[in-house]
Tab-separated table of C-alpha atoms (C1' of nucleotides) in Angstrom:
chain	number	residue	atom	x	y	z
A	12	MET	CA	64.983	46.937	42.234
A	13	LYS	CA	61.630	46.896	40.362
A	14	GLY	CA	58.697	48.980	41.990
A	15	THR	CA	57.177	45.591	43.503
A	16	THR	CA	58.420	46.525	46.838
A	17	SER	CA	56.171	49.361	46.983
A	18	ALA	CA	53.042	46.701	47.002
A	19	THR	CA	51.511	48.759	44.181
A	20	ALA	CA	48.746	46.649	43.998
A	21	PRO	CA	48.860	43.934	41.281
A	22	SER	CA	45.404	45.201	40.927
A	23	ASP	CA	43.856	42.086	40.828
A	24	VAL	CA	44.140	38.541	39.299
A	25	PRO	CA	44.296	39.620	35.459
A	26	ALA	CA	43.017	37.458	32.625
A	27	PRO	CA	45.486	34.825	32.584
A	28	ALA	CA	46.948	36.350	28.935
A	29	GLU	CA	47.744	39.565	29.919
A	30	GLY	CA	49.380	38.205	33.328
A	31	VAL	CA	51.325	36.028	31.451
A	32	ARG	CA	52.881	38.957	29.638
A	33	ALA	CA	53.639	41.162	32.597
A	34	TRP	CA	55.379	38.082	34.593
A	35	LYS	CA	57.206	36.619	31.241
A	36	GLU	CA	59.851	39.727	31.538
A	37	LYS	CA	60.523	39.103	35.074
A	38	PHE	CA	61.240	35.557	34.299
A	39	VAL	CA	63.474	35.833	31.572
A	40	SER	CA	65.452	38.504	32.891
A	41	ILE	CA	68.171	36.677	34.047
A	42	GLU	CA	69.815	38.453	36.638
A	43	TYR	CA	67.783	37.745	39.148
A	44	CYS	CA	64.182	35.977	39.362
A	45	PRO	CA	62.746	36.183	42.548
A	46	ILE	CA	60.052	33.757	41.049
A	47	ARG	CA	61.869	30.995	39.898
A	48	THR	CA	63.458	31.010	43.574
A	49	VAL	CA	60.286	30.908	45.310
A	50	ILE	CA	58.567	28.182	42.853
A	51	ASN	CA	61.784	26.545	43.259
A	52	GLN	CA	61.461	26.096	47.313
A	53	ILE	CA	57.816	25.424	47.279
A	54	GLY	CA	57.909	23.246	44.111
A	55	ASP	CA	60.545	20.689	46.313
A	56	LYS	CA	58.894	16.880	47.019
A	57	TRP	CA	57.670	17.771	50.125
A	58	SER	CA	57.313	21.849	50.533
A	59	VAL	CA	53.311	21.730	49.862
A	60	LEU	CA	52.688	18.741	52.118
A	61	ILE	CA	54.579	20.084	55.100
A	62	LEU	CA	52.618	23.575	54.844
A	63	ALA	CA	49.544	21.963	54.426
A	64	VAL	CA	49.655	19.620	57.379
A	65	LEU	CA	51.042	22.941	59.492
A	66	GLY	CA	47.814	24.869	58.157
A	67	THR	CA	45.909	22.807	59.607
A	68	ARG	CA	47.473	23.473	62.984
A	69	PRO	CA	50.983	23.501	64.818
A	70	HIS	CA	52.538	20.194	64.862
A	71	ARG	CA	55.818	19.292	66.806
A	72	PHE	CA	58.523	17.149	65.037
A	73	GLY	CA	57.334	13.979	65.674
A	74	GLU	CA	53.614	14.712	65.099
A	75	LEU	CA	54.794	15.829	61.951
A	76	ARG	CA	56.705	12.453	61.371
A	77	ARG	CA	53.628	10.052	62.178
A	78	GLU	CA	51.479	11.989	59.870
A	79	ILE	CA	53.402	12.175	56.534
A	80	ASP	CA	55.438	9.096	58.085
A	81	ASP	CA	56.792	8.436	54.183
A	82	ILE	CA	59.198	11.056	54.704
A	83	SER	CA	62.309	10.109	56.119
A	84	GLN	CA	64.109	12.080	59.027
A	85	ARG	CA	66.784	13.711	56.881
A	86	MET	CA	63.859	15.176	54.671
A	87	LEU	CA	61.527	16.215	57.436
A	88	THR	CA	64.226	18.125	59.399
A	89	GLN	CA	65.716	19.827	56.076
A	90	THR	CA	62.596	20.995	54.622
A	91	LEU	CA	61.172	22.766	57.563
A	92	ARG	CA	64.671	24.220	58.042
A	93	ASP	CA	64.439	26.188	54.747
A	94	LEU	CA	60.784	26.648	55.020
A	95	GLN	CA	61.766	28.711	58.263
A	96	ARG	CA	64.236	29.903	56.673
A	97	ASP	CA	62.001	31.665	54.041
A	98	GLY	CA	60.112	32.768	56.983
A	99	LEU	CA	56.916	30.626	56.121
A	100	ILE	CA	56.596	28.572	58.771
A	101	ALA	CA	58.403	29.251	63.078
A	102	ARG	CA	59.970	26.849	65.088
A	103	ARG	CA	59.081	27.470	68.553
A	104	VAL	CA	61.858	25.413	71.134
A	105	ILE	CA	59.864	23.942	74.326
A	106	PRO	CA	61.972	23.887	77.173
A	107	THR	CA	60.715	19.947	78.334
A	108	VAL	CA	63.095	17.622	78.952
A	109	PRO	CA	63.900	16.526	76.980
A	110	PRO	CA	62.970	19.086	74.492
A	111	SER	CA	60.564	19.426	72.053
A	112	VAL	CA	59.740	21.692	68.923
A	113	GLU	CA	56.879	23.040	67.894
A	114	TYR	CA	56.172	24.180	64.176
A	115	SER	CA	53.715	26.516	63.023
A	116	VAL	CA	52.712	28.710	60.100
A	117	THR	CA	53.431	32.584	59.911
A	118	ALA	CA	51.465	35.403	58.528
A	119	LEU	CA	53.677	35.247	55.657
A	120	GLY	CA	53.000	31.465	55.199
A	121	GLN	CA	49.243	32.100	55.538
A	122	SER	CA	49.130	34.378	52.769
A	123	LEU	CA	50.797	31.859	50.737
A	124	LEU	CA	48.516	28.320	51.173
A	125	GLU	CA	45.467	30.855	49.579
A	126	PRO	CA	46.972	30.774	46.069
A	127	MET	CA	48.516	27.464	46.670
A	128	SER	CA	45.062	26.127	47.789
A	129	ARG	CA	44.107	27.523	44.504
A	130	LEU	CA	46.574	25.645	42.853
A	131	ILE	CA	45.684	22.798	44.247
A	132	GLY	CA	41.888	23.001	44.044
A	133	TRP	CA	42.946	22.707	40.026
A	134	ALA	CA	44.854	20.065	40.148
A	135	GLU	CA	42.723	17.880	42.055
A	136	GLN	CA	39.755	19.242	39.663
A	137	HIS	CA	41.490	17.915	36.340
A	138	GLN	CA	43.743	15.155	37.496
A	139	ALA	CA	41.279	13.157	35.904
A	140	GLU	CA	41.866	14.448	32.965
A	141	ILE	CA	45.329	14.598	32.683
A	142	LYS	CA	45.223	11.309	33.460
A	143	ARG	CA	43.268	10.729	30.749
A	144	SER	CA	45.747	12.416	28.896
A	145	ARG	CA	48.973	10.727	29.497
A	146	GLN	CA	47.658	7.067	28.559
A	147	ARG	CA	46.342	8.929	25.333
A	148	PHE	CA	49.630	10.389	24.632
A	149	ASP	CA	51.561	7.435	25.926
A	150	ALA	CA	49.135	4.591	24.039
A	151	SER	CA	50.557	6.841	21.261
A	152	VAL	CA	53.679	7.212	21.275
A	153	ALA	CA	54.539	3.128	22.416
A	154	PRO	CA	51.632	1.541	20.727
A	155	ASP	CA	53.657	-1.371	21.064
B	20	MET	CA	48.308	47.113	52.536
B	21	LYS	CA	50.026	44.173	52.539
B	22	GLY	CA	48.057	40.724	52.608
B	23	THR	CA	44.364	42.308	51.538
B	24	THR	CA	45.214	42.798	48.119
B	25	SER	CA	42.723	39.930	47.422
B	26	ALA	CA	40.000	42.529	45.752
B	27	THR	CA	38.898	40.762	43.048
B	28	ALA	CA	38.205	37.658	45.501
B	29	PRO	CA	36.018	35.668	43.905
B	30	SER	CA	34.161	34.764	46.997
B	31	ASP	CA	35.200	30.921	46.787
B	32	VAL	CA	38.366	30.960	48.318
B	33	PRO	CA	38.555	28.891	51.217
B	34	ALA	CA	39.900	29.668	54.151
B	35	PRO	CA	42.855	28.461	53.788
B	36	ALA	CA	42.908	26.289	57.401
B	37	GLU	CA	39.834	24.671	55.801
B	38	GLY	CA	41.124	23.751	52.642
B	39	VAL	CA	44.095	22.289	53.493
B	40	ARG	CA	42.306	20.185	56.060
B	41	ALA	CA	40.744	18.771	53.056
B	42	TRP	CA	43.392	18.053	51.070
B	43	LYS	CA	45.852	16.716	53.661
B	44	GLU	CA	44.808	13.497	53.831
B	45	LYS	CA	44.418	13.092	49.727
B	46	PHE	CA	48.056	14.034	50.037
B	47	VAL	CA	49.104	11.813	52.258
B	48	SER	CA	46.963	9.010	51.230
B	49	ILE	CA	50.355	7.120	49.624
B	50	GLU	CA	48.026	4.626	46.584
B	51	TYR	CA	48.123	7.443	44.453
B	52	CYS	CA	48.422	11.477	45.116
B	53	PRO	CA	46.957	13.326	42.410
B	54	ILE	CA	48.465	16.431	43.632
B	55	ARG	CA	51.615	15.523	43.718
B	56	THR	CA	51.713	14.825	40.407
B	57	VAL	CA	51.013	17.890	39.321
B	58	ILE	CA	53.013	19.676	41.663
B	59	ASN	CA	55.965	18.129	40.118
B	60	GLN	CA	55.644	18.467	36.801
B	61	ILE	CA	55.138	22.349	37.104
B	62	GLY	CA	57.804	22.416	39.797
B	63	ASP	CA	60.619	21.529	37.343
B	64	LYS	CA	63.092	23.855	36.385
B	65	TRP	CA	61.354	25.468	33.122
B	66	SER	CA	57.733	24.121	32.933
B	67	VAL	CA	56.085	27.315	34.522
B	68	LEU	CA	57.997	29.568	32.651
B	69	ILE	CA	57.309	27.912	29.262
B	70	LEU	CA	53.675	27.865	30.031
B	71	ALA	CA	53.812	31.337	30.695
B	72	VAL	CA	55.280	32.287	27.760
B	73	LEU	CA	53.142	30.390	25.526
B	74	GLY	CA	49.963	32.031	27.582
B	75	THR	CA	50.848	35.256	25.664
B	76	ARG	CA	50.671	33.576	22.201
B	77	PRO	CA	51.244	30.419	20.103
B	78	HIS	CA	55.034	30.159	19.570
B	79	ARG	CA	57.597	28.263	17.132
B	80	PHE	CA	60.038	25.873	18.601
B	81	GLY	CA	62.864	28.774	17.343
B	82	GLU	CA	61.109	30.728	18.729
B	83	LEU	CA	61.095	29.652	22.287
B	84	ARG	CA	64.497	28.625	22.305
B	85	ARG	CA	65.371	32.271	21.363
B	86	GLU	CA	62.555	33.763	24.207
B	87	ILE	CA	63.914	32.122	26.722
B	88	ASP	CA	67.345	31.340	25.604
B	89	ASP	CA	69.428	30.246	28.567
B	90	ILE	CA	67.251	26.887	28.183
B	91	SER	CA	69.400	23.929	26.531
B	92	GLN	CA	67.516	22.359	23.992
B	93	ARG	CA	67.324	19.549	25.276
B	94	MET	CA	65.548	20.677	28.082
B	95	LEU	CA	63.010	22.631	26.068
B	96	THR	CA	62.060	19.968	23.949
B	97	GLN	CA	61.727	17.635	26.766
B	98	THR	CA	59.782	19.921	28.805
B	99	LEU	CA	57.596	20.150	26.153
B	100	ARG	CA	56.922	17.522	25.375
B	101	ASP	CA	55.436	16.682	29.114
B	102	LEU	CA	53.248	19.737	28.805
B	103	GLN	CA	52.173	18.041	25.728
B	104	ARG	CA	51.643	14.165	27.213
B	105	ASP	CA	49.660	16.335	30.288
B	106	GLY	CA	47.233	17.987	28.057
B	107	LEU	CA	48.244	21.461	28.830
B	108	ILE	CA	50.185	22.550	25.363
B	109	ALA	CA	49.148	21.488	21.846
B	110	ARG	CA	51.591	20.675	19.056
B	111	ARG	CA	51.244	21.484	15.997
B	112	VAL	CA	52.935	20.369	12.887
B	113	ILE	CA	52.708	22.556	10.000
B	114	PRO	CA	54.191	20.868	6.612
B	115	THR	CA	56.291	23.275	4.743
B	116	VAL	CA	60.036	23.029	3.988
B	117	PRO	CA	61.771	22.876	6.567
B	118	PRO	CA	58.841	21.955	8.579
B	119	SER	CA	57.587	24.283	11.519
B	120	VAL	CA	56.372	23.093	14.677
B	121	GLU	CA	54.273	25.503	16.321
B	122	TYR	CA	53.596	25.076	20.755
B	123	SER	CA	50.524	26.706	21.913
B	124	VAL	CA	48.430	26.244	25.267
B	125	THR	CA	45.223	24.431	25.091
B	126	ALA	CA	41.744	25.040	27.461
B	127	LEU	CA	43.234	22.593	30.133
B	128	GLY	CA	46.610	25.001	30.267
B	129	GLN	CA	44.514	28.105	29.965
B	130	SER	CA	42.502	27.136	32.749
B	131	LEU	CA	45.948	26.289	34.721
B	132	LEU	CA	47.504	29.751	33.984
B	133	GLU	CA	44.712	31.361	36.328
B	134	PRO	CA	46.025	29.491	39.700
B	135	MET	CA	49.813	30.102	38.033
B	136	SER	CA	48.885	33.531	37.954
B	137	ARG	CA	48.031	34.295	41.444
B	138	LEU	CA	50.561	31.845	43.037
B	139	ILE	CA	53.424	33.709	40.694
B	140	GLY	CA	51.556	37.202	41.995
B	141	TRP	CA	52.277	36.002	45.851
B	142	ALA	CA	56.096	35.686	45.038
B	143	GLU	CA	56.289	38.575	43.483
B	144	GLN	CA	54.609	40.639	45.890
B	145	HIS	CA	56.460	39.277	48.595
B	146	GLN	CA	59.824	38.562	46.897
B	147	ALA	CA	61.481	41.161	49.246
B	148	GLU	CA	60.087	39.652	52.694
B	149	ILE	CA	61.452	36.523	52.012
B	150	LYS	CA	64.785	37.851	50.570
B	151	ARG	CA	64.813	39.653	53.761
B	152	SER	CA	64.207	36.748	55.970
B	153	ARG	CA	66.418	34.335	54.252
B	154	GLN	CA	69.169	37.332	55.062
B	155	ARG	CA	68.135	37.195	58.812
B	156	PHE	CA	68.414	33.857	59.194
B	157	ASP	CA	71.932	33.233	57.182
B	158	ALA	CA	73.136	35.472	59.483
B	159	SER	CA	71.975	34.055	62.754
B	160	VAL	CA	73.141	30.457	62.078
B	161	ALA	CA	76.406	31.287	59.944
B	162	PRO	CA	77.327	34.412	62.708
B	163	ASP	CA	81.020	34.294	61.612
C	13	DC	C1'	62.866	13.783	71.467
C	14	DC	C1'	65.030	16.698	67.248
C	15	DG	C1'	68.266	17.055	64.677
C	16	DA	C1'	73.522	16.626	62.274
C	17	DA	C1'	76.400	13.812	59.423
C	18	DT	C1'	78.388	10.816	56.637
C	19	DC	C1'	77.298	7.265	52.392
C	20	DC	C1'	74.899	6.073	48.414
C	21	DA	C1'	71.466	5.712	44.572
C	22	DA	C1'	68.494	7.938	41.657
C	23	DT	C1'	67.067	11.898	39.315
C	24	DC	C1'	67.714	16.049	36.459
C	25	DT	C1'	70.109	18.951	33.718
C	26	DG	C1'	73.460	20.896	30.016
C	27	DA	C1'	77.016	20.610	26.424
C	28	DT	C1'	78.026	18.239	22.208
C	29	DA	C1'	77.025	15.855	18.665
C	30	DC	C1'	74.181	13.849	15.067
C	31	DT	C1'	69.871	13.026	12.048
C	32	DG	C1'	65.240	14.009	8.500
D	22	DC	C1'	64.144	24.261	11.551
D	23	DA	C1'	63.146	20.643	14.820
D	24	DG	C1'	64.423	17.041	17.404
D	25	DT	C1'	67.735	12.921	19.549
D	26	DA	C1'	71.812	10.199	21.574
D	27	DT	C1'	75.194	10.102	24.647
D	28	DC	C1'	77.416	11.017	28.458
D	29	DA	C1'	79.538	13.890	32.278
D	30	DG	C1'	78.297	16.679	36.098
D	31	DA	C1'	75.329	18.263	39.279
D	32	DT	C1'	71.189	18.290	42.814
D	33	DT	C1'	68.114	15.268	44.971
D	34	DG	C1'	65.922	12.003	48.474
D	35	DG	C1'	66.809	8.377	51.192
D	36	DA	C1'	68.909	4.891	55.042
D	37	DT	C1'	72.062	4.630	58.761
D	38	DT	C1'	74.647	6.202	62.318
D	39	DC	C1'	75.969	9.121	65.932
D	40	DG	C1'	75.450	13.852	69.291
D	41	DG	C1'	73.220	17.236	72.473
DNA sequence: CCGAATCCAATCTGATACTG
DNA sequence: CAGTATCAGATTGGATTCGG
């Protein structure tokens, strides 16, 4: 294992060019890749959105479903389960009749929201530029 | 000592709970979702890794292939193309014989590396906790 | 109300073989 | 060397139906 478990402060956020050099090796090492594991989970279709919504306040299952409304019940259940498995959200069954279930972000999930919000901020800030780039690219490839 | 490593926190970090409330609406609006677009692109299997490697220095096609080495030629070509389409990396053909092609991150790509490195930093910092959570969960679900 | 199970379509990925 | 084409397998996501 690497020394990361002892939380030797990765100092801070380094100049990207340096930081990258650092994690490249961890990425490429094939034995096990913690980063890919995490990116995979939150890189799916719904995880980020659900975390975002739960970040505002706890929600019940049905609330989430209505709020997102273009998610299928299957994917909502499954994504919630995966997030719970990773310890990012907590599931609390309230013994009413019929039973209700409340989901909320854990401390771990909260800590993820910060870097995630930065990434999303970036996406918002640069979406226009990306869109333009895509149009330019597509036009130059299929100029028809 | 765990979550508090935001040593260099550049002040503009929104309290997650507020930031989230902000982007939730953009997420859920179905007409167009810039954020999902971006997350989808970098959420695939190779984009982040390639950006990371190119972040250290420009690479030629074959170099990338050797460096990553468990990527198929097909996926390398395709992912590079998608990243170029988004304007995150630049492709430069060097007219030698045989021709060589150099890829490098653009300014836009550089700007993405910063939030990305934060996310990856988070993943590294919390991988152990996540792993433990998964084991606990799996044990409780399939206790044999 | 919450969620598991089944079936099915769409997408993603890799192996292999081929081109300039 | 860099890239394309095609095919097969794996994964993902959605619709529907059933159960507690």
